[in-house]
């Protein structure tokens, strides 16, 4: 009996010592998994890869990207929300995770406001309207006229139903009373592959995924849904320059963790994400990818901002009939 009690005391003592030692060492003590809710090769994945490198350097532990595409960003977001809240899973996600339409929001198997702890806003990104070279349009206006003359003949790809590019496409469709057909994919990379092979006529793609194809002539860039031109494709005009007003639209990206994640981990991740945005090399990499670094919104303030933006996009989607 005494031996058993002694063994129990020893086990408890060792466990307590290990816990205290781990706490003393600080967070993190092993690699951090970062879920990106879109397929590899797409817009969000490009940002995720850069964030992982610089955040890993600041944390002193690798940040490992895990792509979980599908559902316009909701599949991976749900995976993050359902993950063990131990500080070793985070989400590099976008507004799509909140449900970009009223229907999408009702279908979510998680509550983004209750199941995810907001860490920090990182960047905004414009999309680029690209078309296959066989499409007889060199400007946005020519594309609109071509679509009017050929209703139902032009198909456009998106990373999924209810995704940012999907809503932008439907807004273009509604604004100019044109009939273009939406074709959803599991991520932007798959859609752009079909575009350059000629199976899809157009899409709204990120600068990082489209620039190389535009430069090589495999795709033609017609307009950027942002307020300024993108350095890597300087000859592609903004939508306003192309004659389309009030069309500065694009993804909003940030970081979250599962609710219940230790406060120490949230605080460290918040601090390092804000700090890496000030790193000159990181800023250059982000600009080169076509992103606009955001203001420093963190925690509850960031959460409120995303809820407000989700409401705005749902209203836009409803106006477009989604």
XYZ file of C-alpha atoms in Angstrom, residues 13-307:
295
model
C 5.194 15.096 -8.803
C 6.701 14.345 -12.195
C 3.547 15.564 -13.982
C 3.557 18.784 -11.976
C 7.249 19.319 -12.655
C 6.740 18.719 -16.388
C 3.834 21.159 -16.486
C 5.787 23.841 -14.644
C 8.807 23.283 -16.879
C 6.669 23.535 -20.006
C 5.097 26.746 -18.731
C 8.508 28.156 -17.942
C 9.743 27.365 -21.439
C 6.871 29.379 -22.897
C 4.745 29.029 -25.996
C 5.227 27.502 -28.532
C 7.220 24.359 -27.831
C 6.479 22.537 -31.086
C 5.362 23.306 -34.670
C 2.108 25.192 -35.172
C -0.378 23.996 -37.779
C -1.908 26.743 -39.911
C -5.027 25.692 -41.808
C -5.566 27.466 -45.129
C -9.174 26.784 -46.222
C -8.423 26.801 -49.944
C -6.481 24.507 -52.257
C -2.757 24.910 -52.871
C -1.869 27.358 -55.622
C -4.684 29.810 -54.979
C -4.772 33.368 -53.642
C -5.103 32.560 -49.945
C -2.519 29.786 -50.160
C 0.018 32.255 -51.559
C -0.420 34.525 -48.556
C -0.418 31.568 -46.176
C 2.967 30.344 -47.395
C 4.570 33.742 -46.820
C 2.955 34.230 -43.410
C 4.062 30.736 -42.354
C 7.718 31.473 -43.103
C 7.938 34.809 -41.301
C 5.657 33.868 -38.419
C 7.648 30.685 -37.881
C 10.848 32.721 -37.644
C 9.311 34.976 -35.019
C 7.834 32.099 -33.004
C 11.012 30.042 -33.118
C 9.002 27.036 -34.304
C 7.902 25.967 -37.804
C 4.428 27.002 -38.930
C 3.142 24.216 -41.169
C 0.514 25.021 -43.804
C -2.324 22.524 -44.184
C -4.642 23.128 -47.143
C -8.294 22.199 -46.546
C -10.162 23.352 -49.640
C -13.868 23.092 -50.404
C -17.134 24.835 -49.662
C -15.835 28.244 -50.681
C -13.538 28.304 -47.657
C -15.989 26.897 -45.108
C -14.650 23.319 -44.983
C -11.220 24.375 -43.765
C -12.664 27.035 -41.483
C -14.856 24.417 -39.819
C -11.839 22.125 -39.432
C -10.023 24.915 -37.604
C -13.043 25.694 -35.428
C -13.334 22.009 -34.449
C -9.623 21.569 -33.712
C -8.247 21.063 -30.222
C -7.771 24.553 -28.722
C -4.255 23.925 -27.460
C -2.523 26.791 -29.254
C -1.082 24.586 -31.981
C -3.774 25.122 -34.614
C -4.543 28.450 -36.217
C -6.485 29.544 -39.281
C -5.295 31.802 -42.084
C -8.738 32.475 -43.460
C -10.958 34.973 -45.167
C -14.404 36.492 -45.016
C -15.798 33.452 -46.847
C -15.610 31.584 -43.548
C -18.427 33.774 -42.213
C -20.768 32.854 -45.056
C -20.824 35.299 -47.947
C -24.558 34.878 -48.584
C -27.494 34.565 -46.200
C -28.031 30.995 -47.389
C -24.372 30.100 -46.834
C -24.427 31.603 -43.348
C -27.434 29.462 -42.386
C -25.755 26.305 -43.713
C -22.578 26.672 -41.661
C -21.933 23.795 -39.256
C -20.131 26.186 -36.936
C -20.613 29.703 -35.625
C -17.648 31.874 -36.664
C -18.431 34.391 -33.919
C -18.581 31.764 -31.157
C -16.264 28.991 -32.367
C -13.310 31.074 -33.559
C -11.144 33.481 -31.578
C -10.049 36.395 -33.808
C -6.315 37.089 -33.755
C -5.487 39.762 -36.328
C -6.385 41.216 -39.709
C -3.519 40.825 -42.184
C -4.311 41.978 -45.706
C -6.776 42.784 -48.432
C -6.376 41.668 -52.006
C -7.914 42.677 -55.307
C -8.915 40.129 -57.893
C -7.901 40.274 -61.542
C -10.393 39.609 -64.324
C -8.606 37.227 -66.653
C -9.812 35.559 -69.824
C -8.486 32.839 -72.101
C -6.623 34.286 -75.130
C -9.334 32.923 -77.438
C -11.886 35.289 -75.876
C -12.316 38.237 -78.236
C -12.076 40.981 -75.637
C -9.080 43.141 -74.746
C -10.847 45.394 -72.240
C -13.540 45.038 -69.598
C -15.985 46.981 -71.760
C -15.323 44.670 -74.709
C -15.901 41.660 -72.448
C -19.244 43.085 -71.333
C -20.299 43.696 -74.935
C -19.190 40.188 -75.912
C -21.228 38.696 -73.070
C -24.288 40.699 -74.101
C -23.975 39.437 -77.653
C -23.487 35.826 -76.489
C -25.766 35.178 -73.489
C -24.895 32.016 -71.559
C -21.781 31.344 -73.637
C -19.131 32.798 -71.300
C -18.342 30.746 -68.186
C -16.429 32.066 -65.205
C -14.650 30.048 -62.517
C -14.553 30.664 -58.764
C -13.090 28.852 -55.716
C -16.606 27.823 -54.684
C -20.250 28.814 -54.344
C -20.610 31.923 -52.192
C -16.904 32.739 -52.423
C -15.620 36.263 -52.915
C -14.984 35.833 -56.682
C -18.423 34.241 -57.087
C -20.189 37.255 -55.573
C -18.030 39.656 -57.594
C -18.956 37.743 -60.754
C -22.647 37.910 -59.915
C -22.348 41.625 -59.164
C -20.780 42.163 -62.603
C -23.573 40.084 -64.103
C -26.283 42.096 -62.350
C -24.700 45.516 -62.857
C -24.373 45.134 -66.622
C -27.347 42.815 -67.220
C -25.218 40.101 -68.810
C -25.658 36.327 -68.767
C -22.390 34.672 -67.718
C -22.347 31.171 -66.213
C -20.738 30.409 -62.848
C -18.592 27.252 -62.531
C -17.415 26.569 -58.931
C -14.140 24.774 -58.137
C -12.418 23.572 -54.972
C -9.915 26.417 -54.933
C -8.583 29.028 -57.331
C -5.714 26.872 -58.587
C -8.029 24.308 -60.188
C -10.055 27.028 -61.882
C -7.062 28.774 -63.394
C -5.753 25.458 -64.741
C -9.001 24.999 -66.651
C -8.877 28.586 -67.874
C -5.401 28.332 -69.382
C -6.376 25.019 -71.001
C -9.386 26.703 -72.608
C -12.120 24.837 -70.737
C -13.285 28.052 -68.994
C -13.472 31.493 -70.591
C -12.916 33.823 -67.620
C -12.410 34.112 -63.887
C -11.637 36.521 -61.071
C -8.226 35.381 -59.839
C -5.588 36.625 -57.443
C -2.572 38.467 -58.797
C -0.188 35.796 -57.513
C -1.942 33.032 -59.461
C -2.593 34.996 -62.638
C 0.485 37.188 -63.198
C 2.698 34.468 -64.657
C -0.031 33.321 -67.033
C -0.713 36.907 -68.125
C 2.978 37.535 -68.800
C 3.340 34.270 -70.738
C 0.278 34.998 -72.857
C -1.691 32.013 -71.551
C -4.270 34.411 -70.089
C -5.240 38.025 -70.689
C -5.713 40.463 -67.804
C -8.534 42.961 -68.276
C -9.062 44.697 -64.947
C -8.139 44.757 -61.250
C -10.853 44.975 -58.591
C -8.721 47.211 -56.383
C -7.931 50.887 -55.983
C -4.378 50.726 -57.355
C -2.529 48.732 -59.998
C -0.586 45.642 -58.971
C 3.224 45.977 -59.382
C 3.687 42.514 -60.889
C 1.175 43.231 -63.695
C 1.486 47.018 -64.108
C -0.192 47.102 -67.525
C -3.505 45.779 -66.209
C -5.768 48.739 -65.311
C -8.001 49.027 -62.269
C -11.713 48.594 -62.894
C -12.200 52.341 -62.476
C -9.496 53.023 -65.063
C -11.281 50.522 -67.298
C -14.474 52.558 -67.003
C -16.263 50.574 -64.277
C -17.055 52.625 -61.170
C -17.548 51.364 -57.589
C -15.947 47.986 -58.209
C -13.066 47.970 -55.696
C -13.798 44.556 -54.214
C -11.635 41.716 -52.983
C -10.826 39.195 -50.261
C -10.162 40.199 -46.653
C -7.719 37.901 -44.881
C -6.706 37.366 -41.286
C -5.912 34.835 -38.581
C -8.027 33.007 -36.006
C -7.679 30.181 -33.481
C -10.257 27.767 -32.048
C -12.202 29.263 -29.147
C -10.698 28.076 -25.886
C -7.116 28.464 -27.087
C -4.948 29.492 -24.090
C -4.679 33.242 -23.598
C -0.879 32.963 -23.630
C -0.959 31.487 -27.135
C -3.466 34.052 -28.446
C -1.404 36.905 -27.016
C 1.827 35.589 -28.542
C 0.284 34.958 -31.959
C -1.338 38.396 -31.961
C 1.906 40.094 -31.017
C 3.917 38.277 -33.680
C 1.393 38.727 -36.499
C 1.282 42.480 -35.854
C 5.089 42.596 -35.690
C 5.703 40.628 -38.884
C 3.530 43.098 -40.824
C 6.165 45.741 -40.060
C 9.038 43.591 -41.346
C 10.414 45.215 -44.566
C 10.983 41.894 -46.336
C 7.522 40.632 -45.424
C 5.936 43.857 -46.657
C 7.790 43.561 -49.965
C 6.798 39.917 -50.411
C 3.167 40.784 -49.755
C 3.219 43.733 -52.167
C 4.864 41.566 -54.822
C 1.985 39.107 -54.462
C -0.537 41.859 -55.074
C -1.733 42.324 -51.499
C -2.459 45.514 -49.622
C -1.399 45.283 -45.979
C -4.230 46.147 -43.631
C -4.423 48.355 -40.594
C -3.686 46.670 -37.248
C -7.041 45.309 -36.121
C -6.744 42.600 -33.471
C -8.875 40.566 -31.088
C -12.455 41.695 -30.492
C -12.049 44.767 -32.714
C -10.977 42.550 -35.611
C -13.895 40.218 -34.888
C -16.436 43.062 -34.980
C -14.969 44.346 -38.235
C -15.335 40.944 -39.914
C -18.927 40.558 -38.713
